[in-house]
XYZ file of C-alpha atoms in Angstrom:
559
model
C -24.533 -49.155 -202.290
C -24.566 -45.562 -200.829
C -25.752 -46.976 -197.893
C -22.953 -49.864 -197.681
C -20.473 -46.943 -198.254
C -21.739 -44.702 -195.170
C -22.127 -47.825 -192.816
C -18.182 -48.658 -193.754
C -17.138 -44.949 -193.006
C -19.207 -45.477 -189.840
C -17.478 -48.518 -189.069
C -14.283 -46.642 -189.472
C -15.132 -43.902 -187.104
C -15.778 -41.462 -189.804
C -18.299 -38.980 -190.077
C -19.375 -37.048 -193.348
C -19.594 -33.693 -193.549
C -22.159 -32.917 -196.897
C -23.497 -36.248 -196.831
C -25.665 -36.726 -200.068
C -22.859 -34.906 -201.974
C -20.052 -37.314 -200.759
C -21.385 -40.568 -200.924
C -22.966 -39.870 -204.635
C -18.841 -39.178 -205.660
C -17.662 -42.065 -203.461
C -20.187 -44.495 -205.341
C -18.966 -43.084 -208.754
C -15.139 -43.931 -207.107
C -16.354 -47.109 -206.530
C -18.002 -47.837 -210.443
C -15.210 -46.292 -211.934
C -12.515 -48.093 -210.244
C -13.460 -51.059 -209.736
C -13.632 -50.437 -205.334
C -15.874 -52.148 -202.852
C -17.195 -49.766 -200.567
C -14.387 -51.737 -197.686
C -11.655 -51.498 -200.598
C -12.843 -47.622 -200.851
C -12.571 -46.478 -197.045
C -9.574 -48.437 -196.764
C -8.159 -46.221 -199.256
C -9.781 -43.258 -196.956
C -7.829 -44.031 -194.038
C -4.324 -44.256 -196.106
C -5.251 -41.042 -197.701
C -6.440 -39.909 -194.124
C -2.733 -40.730 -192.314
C -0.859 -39.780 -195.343
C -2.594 -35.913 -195.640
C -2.656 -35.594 -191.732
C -5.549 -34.566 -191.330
C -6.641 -33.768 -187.654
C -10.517 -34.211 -187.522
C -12.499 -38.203 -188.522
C -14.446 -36.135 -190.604
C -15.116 -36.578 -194.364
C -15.352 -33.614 -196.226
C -16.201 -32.636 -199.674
C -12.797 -30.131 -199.731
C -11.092 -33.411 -200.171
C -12.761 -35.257 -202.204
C -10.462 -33.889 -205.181
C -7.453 -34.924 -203.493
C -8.780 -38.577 -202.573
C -9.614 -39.032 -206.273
C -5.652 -38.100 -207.262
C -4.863 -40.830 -204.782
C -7.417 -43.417 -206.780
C -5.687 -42.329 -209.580
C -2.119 -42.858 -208.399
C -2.781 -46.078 -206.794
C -4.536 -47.563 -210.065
C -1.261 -46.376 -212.162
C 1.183 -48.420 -209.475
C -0.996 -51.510 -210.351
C -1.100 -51.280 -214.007
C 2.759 -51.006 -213.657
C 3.368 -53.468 -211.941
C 1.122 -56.210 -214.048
C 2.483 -54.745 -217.400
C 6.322 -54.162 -217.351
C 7.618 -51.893 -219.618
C 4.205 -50.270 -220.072
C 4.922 -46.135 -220.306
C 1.979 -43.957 -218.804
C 1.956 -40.801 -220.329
C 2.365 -37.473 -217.674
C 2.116 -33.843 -218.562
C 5.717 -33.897 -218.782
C 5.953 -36.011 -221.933
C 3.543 -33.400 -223.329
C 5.951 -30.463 -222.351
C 8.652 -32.287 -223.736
C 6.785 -32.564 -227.070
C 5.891 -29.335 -227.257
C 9.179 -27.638 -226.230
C 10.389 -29.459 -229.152
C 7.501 -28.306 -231.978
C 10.439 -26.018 -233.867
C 13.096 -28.758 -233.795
C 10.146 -31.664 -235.098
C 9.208 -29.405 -237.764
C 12.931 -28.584 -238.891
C 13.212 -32.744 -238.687
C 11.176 -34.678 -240.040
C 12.761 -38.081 -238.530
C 10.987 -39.310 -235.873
C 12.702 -39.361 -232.821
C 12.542 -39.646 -229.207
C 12.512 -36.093 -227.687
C 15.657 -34.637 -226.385
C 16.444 -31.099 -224.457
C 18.398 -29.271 -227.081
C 19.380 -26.564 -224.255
C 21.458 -29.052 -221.959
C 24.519 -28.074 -221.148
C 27.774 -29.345 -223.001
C 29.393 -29.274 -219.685
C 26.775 -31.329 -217.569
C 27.030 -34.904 -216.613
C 24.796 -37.268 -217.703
C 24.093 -40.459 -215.566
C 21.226 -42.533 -214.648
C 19.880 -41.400 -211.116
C 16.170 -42.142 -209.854
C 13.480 -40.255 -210.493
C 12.786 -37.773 -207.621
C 8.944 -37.162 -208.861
C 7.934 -40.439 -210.758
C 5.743 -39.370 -213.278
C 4.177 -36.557 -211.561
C 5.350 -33.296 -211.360
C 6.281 -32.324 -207.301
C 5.287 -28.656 -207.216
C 1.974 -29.223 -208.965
C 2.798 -26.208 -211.638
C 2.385 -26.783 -214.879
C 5.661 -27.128 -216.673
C 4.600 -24.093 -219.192
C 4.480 -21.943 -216.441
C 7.870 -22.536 -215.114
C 10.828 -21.147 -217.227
C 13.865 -23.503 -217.784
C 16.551 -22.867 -215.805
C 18.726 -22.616 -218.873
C 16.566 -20.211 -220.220
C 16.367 -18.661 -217.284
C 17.906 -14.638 -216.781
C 20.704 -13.955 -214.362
C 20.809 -17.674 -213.300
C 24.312 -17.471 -212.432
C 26.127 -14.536 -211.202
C 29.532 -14.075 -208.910
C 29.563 -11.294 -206.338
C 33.187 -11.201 -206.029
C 36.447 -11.781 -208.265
C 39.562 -11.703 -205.503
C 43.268 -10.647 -206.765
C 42.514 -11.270 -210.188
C 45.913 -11.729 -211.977
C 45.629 -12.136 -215.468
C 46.739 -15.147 -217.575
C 50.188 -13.198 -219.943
C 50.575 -16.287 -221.540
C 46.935 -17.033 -222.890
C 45.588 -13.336 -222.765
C 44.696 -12.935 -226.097
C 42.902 -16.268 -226.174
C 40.909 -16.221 -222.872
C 40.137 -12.439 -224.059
C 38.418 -14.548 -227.506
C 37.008 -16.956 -225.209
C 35.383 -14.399 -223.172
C 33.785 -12.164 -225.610
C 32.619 -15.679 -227.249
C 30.784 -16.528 -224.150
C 27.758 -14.388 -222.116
C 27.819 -11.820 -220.344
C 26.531 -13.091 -217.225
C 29.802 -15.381 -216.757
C 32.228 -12.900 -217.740
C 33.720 -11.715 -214.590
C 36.867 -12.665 -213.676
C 39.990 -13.984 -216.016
C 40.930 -17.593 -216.113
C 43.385 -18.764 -213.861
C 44.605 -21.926 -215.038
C 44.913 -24.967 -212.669
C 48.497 -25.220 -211.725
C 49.160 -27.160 -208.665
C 46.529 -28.920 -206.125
C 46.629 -26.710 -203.497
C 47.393 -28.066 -199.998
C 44.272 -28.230 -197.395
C 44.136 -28.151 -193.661
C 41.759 -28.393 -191.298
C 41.814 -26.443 -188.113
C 40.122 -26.685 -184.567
C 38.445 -30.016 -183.628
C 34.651 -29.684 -183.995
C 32.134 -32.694 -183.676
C 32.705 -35.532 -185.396
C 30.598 -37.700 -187.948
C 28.337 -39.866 -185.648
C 29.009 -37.840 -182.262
C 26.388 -38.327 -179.785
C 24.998 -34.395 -178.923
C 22.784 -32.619 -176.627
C 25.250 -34.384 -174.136
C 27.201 -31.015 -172.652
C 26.731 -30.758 -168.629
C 26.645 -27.434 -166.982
C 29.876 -27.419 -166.081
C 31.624 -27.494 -169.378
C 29.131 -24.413 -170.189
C 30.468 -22.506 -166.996
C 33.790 -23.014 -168.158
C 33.416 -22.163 -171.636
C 31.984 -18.710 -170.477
C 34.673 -18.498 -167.695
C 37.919 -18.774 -170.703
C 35.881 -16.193 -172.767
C 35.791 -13.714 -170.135
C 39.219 -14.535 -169.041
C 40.863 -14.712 -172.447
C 39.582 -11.118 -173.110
C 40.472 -9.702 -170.277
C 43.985 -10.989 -170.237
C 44.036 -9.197 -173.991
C 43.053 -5.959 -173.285
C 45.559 -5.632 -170.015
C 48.491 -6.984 -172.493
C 47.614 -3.971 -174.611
C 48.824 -1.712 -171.511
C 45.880 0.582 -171.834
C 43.781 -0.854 -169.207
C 44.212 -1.443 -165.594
C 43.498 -5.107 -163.866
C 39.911 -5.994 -163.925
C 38.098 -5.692 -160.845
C 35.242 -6.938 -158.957
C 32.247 -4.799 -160.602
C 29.229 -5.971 -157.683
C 31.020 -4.955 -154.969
C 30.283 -1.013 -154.072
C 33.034 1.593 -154.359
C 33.086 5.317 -154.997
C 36.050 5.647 -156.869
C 36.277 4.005 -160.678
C 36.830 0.689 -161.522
C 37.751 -1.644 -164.873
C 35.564 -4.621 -165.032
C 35.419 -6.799 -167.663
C 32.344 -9.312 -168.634
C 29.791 -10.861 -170.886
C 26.499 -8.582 -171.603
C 23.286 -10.674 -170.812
C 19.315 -9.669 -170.187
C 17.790 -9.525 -166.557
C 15.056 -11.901 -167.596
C 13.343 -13.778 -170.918
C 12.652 -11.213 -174.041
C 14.412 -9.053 -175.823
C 17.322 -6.934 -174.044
C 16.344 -3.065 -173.961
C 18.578 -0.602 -172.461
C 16.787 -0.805 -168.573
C 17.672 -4.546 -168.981
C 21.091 -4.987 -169.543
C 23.137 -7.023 -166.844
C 27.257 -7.381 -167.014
C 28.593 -11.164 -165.945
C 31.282 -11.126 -164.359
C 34.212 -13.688 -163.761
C 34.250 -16.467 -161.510
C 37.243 -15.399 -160.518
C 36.443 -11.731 -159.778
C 32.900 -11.977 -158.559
C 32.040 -15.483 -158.515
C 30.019 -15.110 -161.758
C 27.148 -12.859 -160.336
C 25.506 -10.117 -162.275
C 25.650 -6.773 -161.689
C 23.021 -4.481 -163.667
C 24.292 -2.552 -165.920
C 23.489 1.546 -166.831
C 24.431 2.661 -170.039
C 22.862 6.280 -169.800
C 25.822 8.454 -169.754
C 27.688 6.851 -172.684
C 27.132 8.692 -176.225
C 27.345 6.082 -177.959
C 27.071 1.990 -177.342
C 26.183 -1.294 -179.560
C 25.788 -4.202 -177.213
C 24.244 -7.678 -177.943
C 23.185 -10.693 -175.510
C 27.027 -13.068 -175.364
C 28.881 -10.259 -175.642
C 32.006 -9.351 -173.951
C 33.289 -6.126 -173.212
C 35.249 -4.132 -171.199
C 33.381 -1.766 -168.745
C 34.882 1.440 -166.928
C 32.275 3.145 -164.089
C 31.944 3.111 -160.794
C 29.282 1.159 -158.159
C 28.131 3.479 -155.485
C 25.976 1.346 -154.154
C 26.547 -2.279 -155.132
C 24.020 -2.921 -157.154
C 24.125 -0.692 -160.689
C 27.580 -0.384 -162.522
C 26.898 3.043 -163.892
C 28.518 2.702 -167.081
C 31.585 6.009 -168.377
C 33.392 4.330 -170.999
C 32.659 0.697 -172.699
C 35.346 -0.827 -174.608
C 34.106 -3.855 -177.225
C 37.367 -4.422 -179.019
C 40.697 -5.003 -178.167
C 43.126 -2.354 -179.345
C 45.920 -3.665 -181.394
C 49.400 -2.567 -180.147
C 51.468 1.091 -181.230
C 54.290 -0.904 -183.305
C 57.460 1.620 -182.782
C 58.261 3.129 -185.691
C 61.926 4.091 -184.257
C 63.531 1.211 -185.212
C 67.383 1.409 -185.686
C 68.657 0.519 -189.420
C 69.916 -3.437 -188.426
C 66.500 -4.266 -186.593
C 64.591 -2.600 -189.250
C 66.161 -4.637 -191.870
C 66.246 -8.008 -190.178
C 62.237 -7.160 -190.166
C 61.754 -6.378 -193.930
C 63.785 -10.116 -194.497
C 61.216 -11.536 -192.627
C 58.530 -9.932 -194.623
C 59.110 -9.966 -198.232
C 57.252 -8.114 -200.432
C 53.382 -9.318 -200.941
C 53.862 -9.668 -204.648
C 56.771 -12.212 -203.833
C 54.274 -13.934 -201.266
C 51.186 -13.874 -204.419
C 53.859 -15.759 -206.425
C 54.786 -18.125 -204.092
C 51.018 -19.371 -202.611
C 48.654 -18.543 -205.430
C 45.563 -20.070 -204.850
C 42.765 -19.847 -206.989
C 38.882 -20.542 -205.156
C 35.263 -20.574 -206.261
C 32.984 -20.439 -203.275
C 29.421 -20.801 -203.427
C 26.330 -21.016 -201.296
C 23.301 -23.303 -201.190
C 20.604 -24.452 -202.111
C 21.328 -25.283 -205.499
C 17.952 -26.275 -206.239
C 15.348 -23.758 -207.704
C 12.201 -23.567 -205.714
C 10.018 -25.937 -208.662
C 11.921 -28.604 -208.516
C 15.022 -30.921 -207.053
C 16.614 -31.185 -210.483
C 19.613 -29.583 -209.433
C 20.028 -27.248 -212.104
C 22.005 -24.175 -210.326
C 24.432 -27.014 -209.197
C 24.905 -28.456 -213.239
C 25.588 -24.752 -213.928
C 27.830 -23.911 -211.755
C 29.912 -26.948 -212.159
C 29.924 -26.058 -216.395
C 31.325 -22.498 -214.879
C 34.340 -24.069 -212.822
C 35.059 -26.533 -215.908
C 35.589 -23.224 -217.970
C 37.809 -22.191 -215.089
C 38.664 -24.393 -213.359
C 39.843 -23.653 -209.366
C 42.707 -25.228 -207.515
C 39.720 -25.381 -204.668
C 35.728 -25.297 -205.065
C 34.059 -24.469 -201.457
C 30.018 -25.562 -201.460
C 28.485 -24.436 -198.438
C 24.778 -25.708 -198.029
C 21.845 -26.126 -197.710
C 22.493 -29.287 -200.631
C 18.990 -30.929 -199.176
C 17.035 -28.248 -198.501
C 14.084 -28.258 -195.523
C 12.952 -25.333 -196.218
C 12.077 -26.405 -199.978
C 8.803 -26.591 -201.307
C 9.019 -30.664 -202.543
C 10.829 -31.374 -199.364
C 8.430 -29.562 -196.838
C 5.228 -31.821 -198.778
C 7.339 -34.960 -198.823
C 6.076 -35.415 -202.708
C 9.724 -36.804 -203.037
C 10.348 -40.826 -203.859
C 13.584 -40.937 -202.287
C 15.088 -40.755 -198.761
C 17.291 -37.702 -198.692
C 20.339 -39.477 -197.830
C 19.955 -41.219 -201.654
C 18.960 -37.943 -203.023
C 22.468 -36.124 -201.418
C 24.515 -39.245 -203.140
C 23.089 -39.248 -206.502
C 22.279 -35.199 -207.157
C 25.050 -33.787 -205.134
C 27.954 -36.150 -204.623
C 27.363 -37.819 -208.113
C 27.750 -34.496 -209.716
C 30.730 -33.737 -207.811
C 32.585 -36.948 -208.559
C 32.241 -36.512 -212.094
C 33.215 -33.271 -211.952
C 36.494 -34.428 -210.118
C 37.041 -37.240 -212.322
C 37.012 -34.950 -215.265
C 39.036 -32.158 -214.215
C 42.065 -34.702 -212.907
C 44.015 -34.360 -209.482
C 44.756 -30.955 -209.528
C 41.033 -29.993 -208.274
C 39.548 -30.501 -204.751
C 36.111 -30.142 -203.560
C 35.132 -28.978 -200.279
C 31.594 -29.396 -198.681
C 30.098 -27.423 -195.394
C 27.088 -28.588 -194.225
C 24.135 -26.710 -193.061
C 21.738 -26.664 -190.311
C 18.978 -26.330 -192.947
C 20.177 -30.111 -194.867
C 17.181 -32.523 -194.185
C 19.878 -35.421 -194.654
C 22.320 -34.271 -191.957
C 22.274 -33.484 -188.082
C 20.304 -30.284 -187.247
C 22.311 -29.390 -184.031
C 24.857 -26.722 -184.185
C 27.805 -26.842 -183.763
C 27.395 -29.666 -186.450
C 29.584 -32.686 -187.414
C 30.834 -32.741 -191.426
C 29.248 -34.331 -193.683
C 30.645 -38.377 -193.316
C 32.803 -38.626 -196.945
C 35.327 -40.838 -197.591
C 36.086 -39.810 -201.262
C 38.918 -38.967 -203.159
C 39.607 -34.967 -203.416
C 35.986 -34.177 -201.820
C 36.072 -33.592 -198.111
C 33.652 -31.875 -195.585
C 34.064 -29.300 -193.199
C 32.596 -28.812 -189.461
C 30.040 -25.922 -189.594
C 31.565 -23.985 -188.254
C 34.949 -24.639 -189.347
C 38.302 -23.331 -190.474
C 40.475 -24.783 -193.310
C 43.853 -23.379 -194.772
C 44.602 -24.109 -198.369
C 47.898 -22.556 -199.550
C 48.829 -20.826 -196.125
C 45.338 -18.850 -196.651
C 43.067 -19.450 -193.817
C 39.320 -19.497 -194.164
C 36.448 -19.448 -191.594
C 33.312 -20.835 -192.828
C 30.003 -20.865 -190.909
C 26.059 -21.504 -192.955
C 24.693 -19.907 -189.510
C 22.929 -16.320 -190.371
C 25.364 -14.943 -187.952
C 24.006 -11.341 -188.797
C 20.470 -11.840 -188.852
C 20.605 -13.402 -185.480
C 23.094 -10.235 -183.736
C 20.425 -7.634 -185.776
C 17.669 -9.239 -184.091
C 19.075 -9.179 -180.480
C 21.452 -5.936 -180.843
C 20.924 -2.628 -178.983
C 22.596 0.398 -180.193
C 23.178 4.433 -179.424
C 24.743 7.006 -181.999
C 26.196 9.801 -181.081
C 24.516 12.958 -181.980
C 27.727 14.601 -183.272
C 29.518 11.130 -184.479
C 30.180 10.007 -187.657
C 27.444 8.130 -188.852
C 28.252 4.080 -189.529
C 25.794 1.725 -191.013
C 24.069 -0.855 -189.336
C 25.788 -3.638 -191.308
C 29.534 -2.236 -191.265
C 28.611 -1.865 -187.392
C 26.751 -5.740 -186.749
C 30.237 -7.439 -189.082
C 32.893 -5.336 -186.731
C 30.811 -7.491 -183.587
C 32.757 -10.566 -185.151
C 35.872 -9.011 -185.581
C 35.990 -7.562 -182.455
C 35.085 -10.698 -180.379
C 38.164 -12.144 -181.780
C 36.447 -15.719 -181.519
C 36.330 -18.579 -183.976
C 32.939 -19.707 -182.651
C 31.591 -15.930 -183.471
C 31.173 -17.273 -187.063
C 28.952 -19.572 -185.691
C 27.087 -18.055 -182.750
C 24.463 -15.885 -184.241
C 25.035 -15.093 -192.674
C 23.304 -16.291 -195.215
C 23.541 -16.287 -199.147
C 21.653 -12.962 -199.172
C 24.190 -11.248 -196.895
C 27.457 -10.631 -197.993
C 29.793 -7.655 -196.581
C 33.361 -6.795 -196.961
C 35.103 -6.544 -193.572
C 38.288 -4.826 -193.331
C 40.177 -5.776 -189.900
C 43.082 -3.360 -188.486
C 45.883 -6.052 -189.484
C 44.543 -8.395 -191.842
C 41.730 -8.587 -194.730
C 38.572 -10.029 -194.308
C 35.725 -11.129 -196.841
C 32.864 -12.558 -196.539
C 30.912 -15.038 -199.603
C 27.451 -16.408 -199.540
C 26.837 -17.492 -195.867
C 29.338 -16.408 -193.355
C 33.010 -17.265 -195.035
C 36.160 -15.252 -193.398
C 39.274 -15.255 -195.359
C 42.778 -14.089 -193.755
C 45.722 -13.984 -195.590
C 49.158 -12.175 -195.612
């Protein structure tokens, strides 16, 4: 039979690496299971396709593996000849013995239930994401329960926190009731549903991509460069931009977008300065940043540059200006105008009391790394039941490709079906239970196996009642608040491409403070979204207006 075996494999176009050793396992495959040697290098090849593997070679490395695939494919049979037939898995075991104090405290047999599960989580019937098999492959004793887990839900920031004068005493009783890891910020009942409005026109659900022409690209750079240099002239500090390639001793004001002189990283010899169409038809001009003190530049950025071209073909750099100054208001204003002015701006506690809006924002994934059960999501959920928001923002990743289940496909659903029941399941019951008042907003990310990876990306394509998606990037306003949400790592990506100078005698800044002011000072929606994360969160504080940030890259602007 040996023989049979290794003329099938051969057949195949197989070879075997240990021979003797292979074939003796393979006939005790084919005893214990029932396998001729066809039936057993048929199941070969389907192991073979499914595992990837590169070389037609058996070898005795996988031999373990193959036998888990006898296995798994003998359990589909049995179920399907005996229906209703239960096979035992290690995690009927766990269950059992998780459950050895409650047994022994009741003595009436029952079937095992998880005494930890949250009041506040919603029970339904979904399918099974592992079938009877654990995905991760670790033993369930060696994983703690998320419910059991330490720290499993904190909040990094509690906004205008007003307290509650009617029900102080009471949430103060609830709160010293509950633990300490959600005690953070005072209840703030539901009142009103908040209104929501979505700004901008990104791509929408279905849109064809990887369909922009040249053209459109020229022109988007062309408004950039334009818009900013129209911005810093209106301030009335700067002169008209000029022409920087052509040569002239005395100095000039150019303004343009910062790019690299070739592929790799940009380094200070590298730098180039794009110009205008209209000033220079759109040529480069190097750029030499030696006799500034002080500079923080980054590929797509654009800046204002003061210098002078002697000979045509380096802008030597005196003074680089990467904001745009926000204009002197007068404070001589006579008594009528300066009352007509405080009219039109009450005071901000009037504006608090007239668009209060309470928000819970929070960043994917919401799975833990052992398994797709979804538990950080349950959790959170039970947390804005307790206190409950006018608006809950989810940014992703919901379905994420960088987890461990999803990355070895060990899943048995599409994702699509594993976004509906886990995610949007979850979320309708949520809804449904907390009434009208709520809404639930979803951002997608470039990370979610079930959505477009292309950037900027479409929302997610929902058509149900009081939960909505948002462009990524994308900008909403809820309550006359205005938020800009983007799941990009906006800051990882200008850290990795930034070059920077300090001055000897300045006032040292930190790197982060210094990479967040980039996006304020670009003054561009799609700066959110051109180069933040759930690790990275910074407050930013603009010369006019407040700005936060929360899990990935979320920018709020009120009054």
């Amino acid at each position: 039979m040996k023989e049979e075996i290794k003329s099938e494999f051969k057949k195949a176009g197989f070879d075997l690496d240990e021979e003797e050793e292979i074939l003796s396992k393979c006939l005790t495959f084919c005893i214990n299971y029932s396998l001729t040697p066809s039936d057993l290098v048929s199941s070969w090849e389907v192991y073979y396709l499914n595992r990837q593997l590169n070389e037609p070679t058996v070898e005795n490395a996988e031999m373990e593996g193959f036998l888990i695939h006898l296995q798994n494919i003998t359990k589909e049979d049995i179920i399907k000849e005996e229906t209703g037939l239960h096979l035992y898995s290690i995690k009927d075991v766990e269950m059992i013995l998780n459950n050895v104090d409650d047994d022994i405290k009741d003595d009436t047999p029952s079937t095992p239930t998880n005494h930890h599960q949250n009041v506040y989580s919603p029970t339904h019937d979904t399918p099974s994401l592992y079938g009877n098999v654990l995905a991760s492959g670790k033993p369930a004793n060696l994983v703690t329960p998320f419910s059991k887990r330490k720290d499993r839900f904190a909040v990094k920031f509690s906004i205008n926190t007003m307290p509650d004068v009617e029900n102080g005493r009471q949430e103060l009783n609830h709160e010293n009731a509950e633990n300490d890891e959600y005690s953070i910020v005072t209840r703030v009942q539901t009142r009103k549903r908040c209104s929501l409005v979505f700004h901008g026109s990104g791509p929408k659900p279905g849109c064809r991509f990887m369909y922009d022409r040249t053209e459109d690209r020229i022109n988007a750079i062309e408004s950039r460069i334009r818009k900013h240099a129209r911005a810093l002239v209106a301030s009335g500090l700067y002169e008209e931009p000029t022409d920087p390639t052509v040569a002239s001793p005395r100095s000039i004001f150019a303004v343009g977008m910062i790019c690299c002189d070739g592929e790799g990283r940009l380094n200070e010899k590298s730098v180039m300065l794009q110009s205008s169409i209209e000033h220079s038809g759109g040529e480069c001009v190097r750029l030499d940043l030696q006799r500034l003190s002080h500079f923080s530049v980054f590929p797509g950025q654009v800046v204002g540059i003061g210098g002078h071209n002697p000979s045509g073909h380096c802008l030597v750099a005196s003074k680089l200006v990467d904001c745009v100054p926000t204009p002197v208001a007068n404070e001589d204003f006579n008594p009528s105008k300066k009352l007509a002015i405080d009219k039109e701006n009450p005071p901000t506690d009037l504006l608090c009391n007239q668009r209060e809006l309470s928000m819970i924002i929070a960043a994917g994934p919401f799975t833990t790394t052992d398994n797709l059960l979804f538990e950080p999501l349950v959790e959170l959920l039970a947390y804005a039941k307790r206190r409950p928001p006018q608006l809950l923002v989810l940014l992703g990743p919901f379905i994420d490709s960088e987890h461990p289940d999803i990355k070895k496909g060990t899943v048995d659903m599409v994702f699509n079906d594993i976004f509906r029941f886990e995610v949007l399941k979850k979320l309708e019951d949520y809804v449904e239970c907390m009434g009208s008042a709520v809404r639930v907003l979803l951002v997608p990310s470039i990370r979610d196996a079930n959505h477009d990876f292309v950037f900027p990306q479409p929302a997610f394509d929902i058509s149900l009642p009081q939960i909505s998606s948002l462009t990524n990037p994308g900008i909403f306003e809820a309550n006359e608040v205005k938020v800009g949400c983007c799941t990009l790592d906006v800051l990882k990506q200008i850290s990795g491409e930034e070059i920077s100078r300090i001055a000897a005698d300045g006032k040292p800044i930190d790197r982060l403070s210094r990479l967040t002011n980039h996006i304020l000072n670009q003054q561009r929606k799609c700066s959110l979204g051109l180069f933040s994360d759930a690790r990275n969160s910074s407050t930013l504080i603009g010369s006019r207006c407040p700005y936060l940030t929360f899990g990935h890259q979320v920018l709020c602007q009120g009054s």
